[in-house]
Structure formats: structure tokens, C-alpha cells
Short mmCIF file of C-alpha atoms in Angstrom, two decimals:
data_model
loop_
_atom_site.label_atom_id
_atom_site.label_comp_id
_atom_site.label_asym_id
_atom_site.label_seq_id
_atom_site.Cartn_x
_atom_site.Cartn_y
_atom_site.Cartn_z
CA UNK A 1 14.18 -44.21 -5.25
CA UNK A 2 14.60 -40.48 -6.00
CA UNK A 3 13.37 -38.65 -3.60
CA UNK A 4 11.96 -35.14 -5.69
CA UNK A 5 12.56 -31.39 -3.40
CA UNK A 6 10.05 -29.12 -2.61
CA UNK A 7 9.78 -26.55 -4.83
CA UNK A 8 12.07 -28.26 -7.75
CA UNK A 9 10.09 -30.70 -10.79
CA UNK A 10 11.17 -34.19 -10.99
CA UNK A 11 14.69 -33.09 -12.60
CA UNK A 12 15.57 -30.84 -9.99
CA UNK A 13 15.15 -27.73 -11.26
CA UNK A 14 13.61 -25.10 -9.35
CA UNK A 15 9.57 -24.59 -10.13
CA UNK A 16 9.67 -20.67 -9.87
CA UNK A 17 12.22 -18.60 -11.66
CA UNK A 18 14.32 -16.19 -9.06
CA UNK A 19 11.97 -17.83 -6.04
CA UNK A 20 14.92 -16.85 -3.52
CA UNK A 21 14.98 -13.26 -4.96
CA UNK A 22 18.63 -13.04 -5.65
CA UNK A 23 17.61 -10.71 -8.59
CA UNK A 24 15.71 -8.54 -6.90
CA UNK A 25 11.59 -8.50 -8.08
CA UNK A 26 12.88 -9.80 -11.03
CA UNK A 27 10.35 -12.20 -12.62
CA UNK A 28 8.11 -11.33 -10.01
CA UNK A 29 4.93 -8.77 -11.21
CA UNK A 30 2.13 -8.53 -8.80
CA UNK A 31 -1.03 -8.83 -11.14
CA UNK A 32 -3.84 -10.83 -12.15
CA UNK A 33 -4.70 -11.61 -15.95
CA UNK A 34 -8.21 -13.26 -15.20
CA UNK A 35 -8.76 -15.13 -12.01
CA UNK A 36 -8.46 -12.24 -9.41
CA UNK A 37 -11.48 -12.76 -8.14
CA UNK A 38 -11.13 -15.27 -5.27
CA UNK A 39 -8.38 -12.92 -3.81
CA UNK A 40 -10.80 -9.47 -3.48
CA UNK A 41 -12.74 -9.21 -0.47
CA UNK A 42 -16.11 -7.75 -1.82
CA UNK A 43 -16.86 -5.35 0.95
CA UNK A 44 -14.77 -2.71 1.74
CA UNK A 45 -15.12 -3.18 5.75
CA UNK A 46 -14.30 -6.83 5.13
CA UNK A 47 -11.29 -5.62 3.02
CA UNK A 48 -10.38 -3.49 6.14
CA UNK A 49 -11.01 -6.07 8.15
CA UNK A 50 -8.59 -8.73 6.32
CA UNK A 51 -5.96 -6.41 5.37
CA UNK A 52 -5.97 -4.73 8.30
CA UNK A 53 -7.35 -6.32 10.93
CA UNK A 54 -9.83 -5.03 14.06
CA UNK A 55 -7.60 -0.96 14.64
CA UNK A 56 -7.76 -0.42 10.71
CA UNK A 57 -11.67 -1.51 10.68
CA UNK A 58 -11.76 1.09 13.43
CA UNK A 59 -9.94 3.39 11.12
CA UNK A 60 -11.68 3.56 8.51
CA UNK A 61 -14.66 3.44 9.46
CA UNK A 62 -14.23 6.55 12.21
CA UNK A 63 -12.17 8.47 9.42
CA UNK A 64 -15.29 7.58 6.79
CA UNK A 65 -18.43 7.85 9.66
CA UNK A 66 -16.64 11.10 11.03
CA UNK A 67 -16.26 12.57 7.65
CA UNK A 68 -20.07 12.01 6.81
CA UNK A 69 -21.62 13.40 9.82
CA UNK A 70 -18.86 16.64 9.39
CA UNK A 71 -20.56 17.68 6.39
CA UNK A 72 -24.09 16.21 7.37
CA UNK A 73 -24.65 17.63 10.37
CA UNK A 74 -21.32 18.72 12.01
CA UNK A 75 -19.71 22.38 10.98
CA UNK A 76 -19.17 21.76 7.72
CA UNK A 77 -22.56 21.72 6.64
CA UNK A 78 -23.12 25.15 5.95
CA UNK A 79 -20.06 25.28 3.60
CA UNK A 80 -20.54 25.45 -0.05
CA UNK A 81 -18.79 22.38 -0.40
CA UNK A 82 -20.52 19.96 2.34
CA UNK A 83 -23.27 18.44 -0.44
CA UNK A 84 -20.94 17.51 -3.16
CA UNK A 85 -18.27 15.81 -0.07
CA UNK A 86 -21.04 14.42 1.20
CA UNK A 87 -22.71 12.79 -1.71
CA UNK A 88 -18.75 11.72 -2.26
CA UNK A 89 -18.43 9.99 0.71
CA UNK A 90 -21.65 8.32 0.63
CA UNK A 91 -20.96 7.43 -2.62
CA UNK A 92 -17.88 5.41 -1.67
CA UNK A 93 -19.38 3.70 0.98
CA UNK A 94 -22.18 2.38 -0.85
CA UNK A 95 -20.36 1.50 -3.49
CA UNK A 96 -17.68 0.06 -1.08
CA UNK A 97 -20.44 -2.65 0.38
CA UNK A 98 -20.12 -4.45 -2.96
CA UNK A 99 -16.76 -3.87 -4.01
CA UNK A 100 -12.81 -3.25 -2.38
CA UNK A 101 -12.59 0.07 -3.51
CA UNK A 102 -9.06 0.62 -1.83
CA UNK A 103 -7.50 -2.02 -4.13
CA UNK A 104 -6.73 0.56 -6.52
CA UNK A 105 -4.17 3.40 -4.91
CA UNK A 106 -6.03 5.95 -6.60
CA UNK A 107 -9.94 5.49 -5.45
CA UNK A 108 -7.62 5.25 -1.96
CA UNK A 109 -5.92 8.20 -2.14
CA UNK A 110 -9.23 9.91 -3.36
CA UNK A 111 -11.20 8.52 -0.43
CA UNK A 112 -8.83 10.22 1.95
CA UNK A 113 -7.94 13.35 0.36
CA UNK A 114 -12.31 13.51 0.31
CA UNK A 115 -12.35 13.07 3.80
CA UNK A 116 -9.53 15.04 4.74
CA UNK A 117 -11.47 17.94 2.41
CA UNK A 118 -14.62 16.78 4.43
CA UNK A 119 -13.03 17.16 7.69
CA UNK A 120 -10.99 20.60 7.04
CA UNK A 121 -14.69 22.40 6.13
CA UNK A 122 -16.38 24.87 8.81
CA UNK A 123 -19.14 26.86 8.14
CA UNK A 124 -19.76 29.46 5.26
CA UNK A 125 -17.55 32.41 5.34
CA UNK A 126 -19.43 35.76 6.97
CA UNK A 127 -20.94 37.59 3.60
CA UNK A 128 -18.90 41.46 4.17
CA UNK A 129 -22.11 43.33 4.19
CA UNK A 130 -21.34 46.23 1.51
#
């Protein structure tokens, strides 16, 4: 009896083309065509959570909660600016309870260039009295 390897079908061959990555990424492209599904976390904390475990939880969500109560309540909310990053933010993290926003690099980079905006407001510039 024939005993068959792991990884090879019943003729020996290996099952996945470059699996030892001798070429490089070659025949390896990191998508999904339908079934992504079961691999998305539905909740961007849970996403943090997974991905990231308990410090980037903690990250986020003091870099997020931080950013919101800037604008809200903190010195930024007498900028110009403070109701549009605020509704931003908000936005995000409601919209982040159903869905992993931060799958895609660019609602990522958006959600911290947001909150570094957020962060880097202080109050309304003196009106020059003229």
C-alpha cells in the first residue's frame, strides 16, 4: 500500500502550485471572488480585537474615543472644522459596529488622517478686530 503525502494528490504531485514559495508570491494573490464572508469580523472592535489583540483594541478605541470628545467637547470644538470631524468620526464608528471598515487601506488611512485632523484642532483663531 501507497502511502499518499500531505499536501501532494494521490500521484504525488504537489496540491498548491509554488506552496514552498521558491518563486516568490508567485501564484499566490490575496483575494476573495465570493465567499469572503466567513473571514470578516463584522464589528470593527472585534476586528481590532482579532487582528490585533487586547493593546490594539486599546488603540483604537483611545485614538477613535479621544478624537470624538476633542472636537465634542475638548479644544477643538470651537474650530470651524470640529462638526464636520466630528460627524466623521461618528460616522465611522457607527458604521464600524456592523462592518470591518479597516479591511480596506483606504477607509484606514482615512480614519486616521480624520483623527489625526481631529486631534491637531484648537479653538477658533482670535477675529483681528479692524
Amino acid at each position: 500500500v501507497r502511502r499518499q503525502r500531505a499536501g501532494a494528490d494521490a500521484a504525488g504531485r504537489p496540491l498548491l502550485e509554488n506552496g514552498q514559495f521558491v518563486r516568490g508570491m508567485a501564484w499566490w494573490f490575496f483575494s476573495s471572488e465570493r465567499i469572503h464572508l466567513p473571514y470578516h469580523a463584522k464589528n470593527l472592535w472585534l476586528h481590532a480585537l482579532i487582528e490585533q489583540g487586547m493593546l490594539g483594541l486599546l488603540a483604537v478605541t483611545l485614538f477613535g474615543g479621544l478624537a470624538v470628545l476633542w472636537v465634542a467637547a475638548g479644544p477643538g470644538r470651537s474650530h470651524p472644522l470640529a462638526p464636520a470631524c466630528l460627524a466623521g468620526l461618528l460616522g465611522f464608528g457607527i458604521v464600524g459596529a456592523f462592518d470591518s471598515l479597516v479591511d480596506a487601506p483606504r477607509l484606514a488611512l482615512m480614519f486616521v488622517l480624520l483623527g489625526g485632523l481631529a486631534l491637531s484642532l484648537r479653538g477658533s483663531p482670535p477675529v483681528a478686530a479692524g
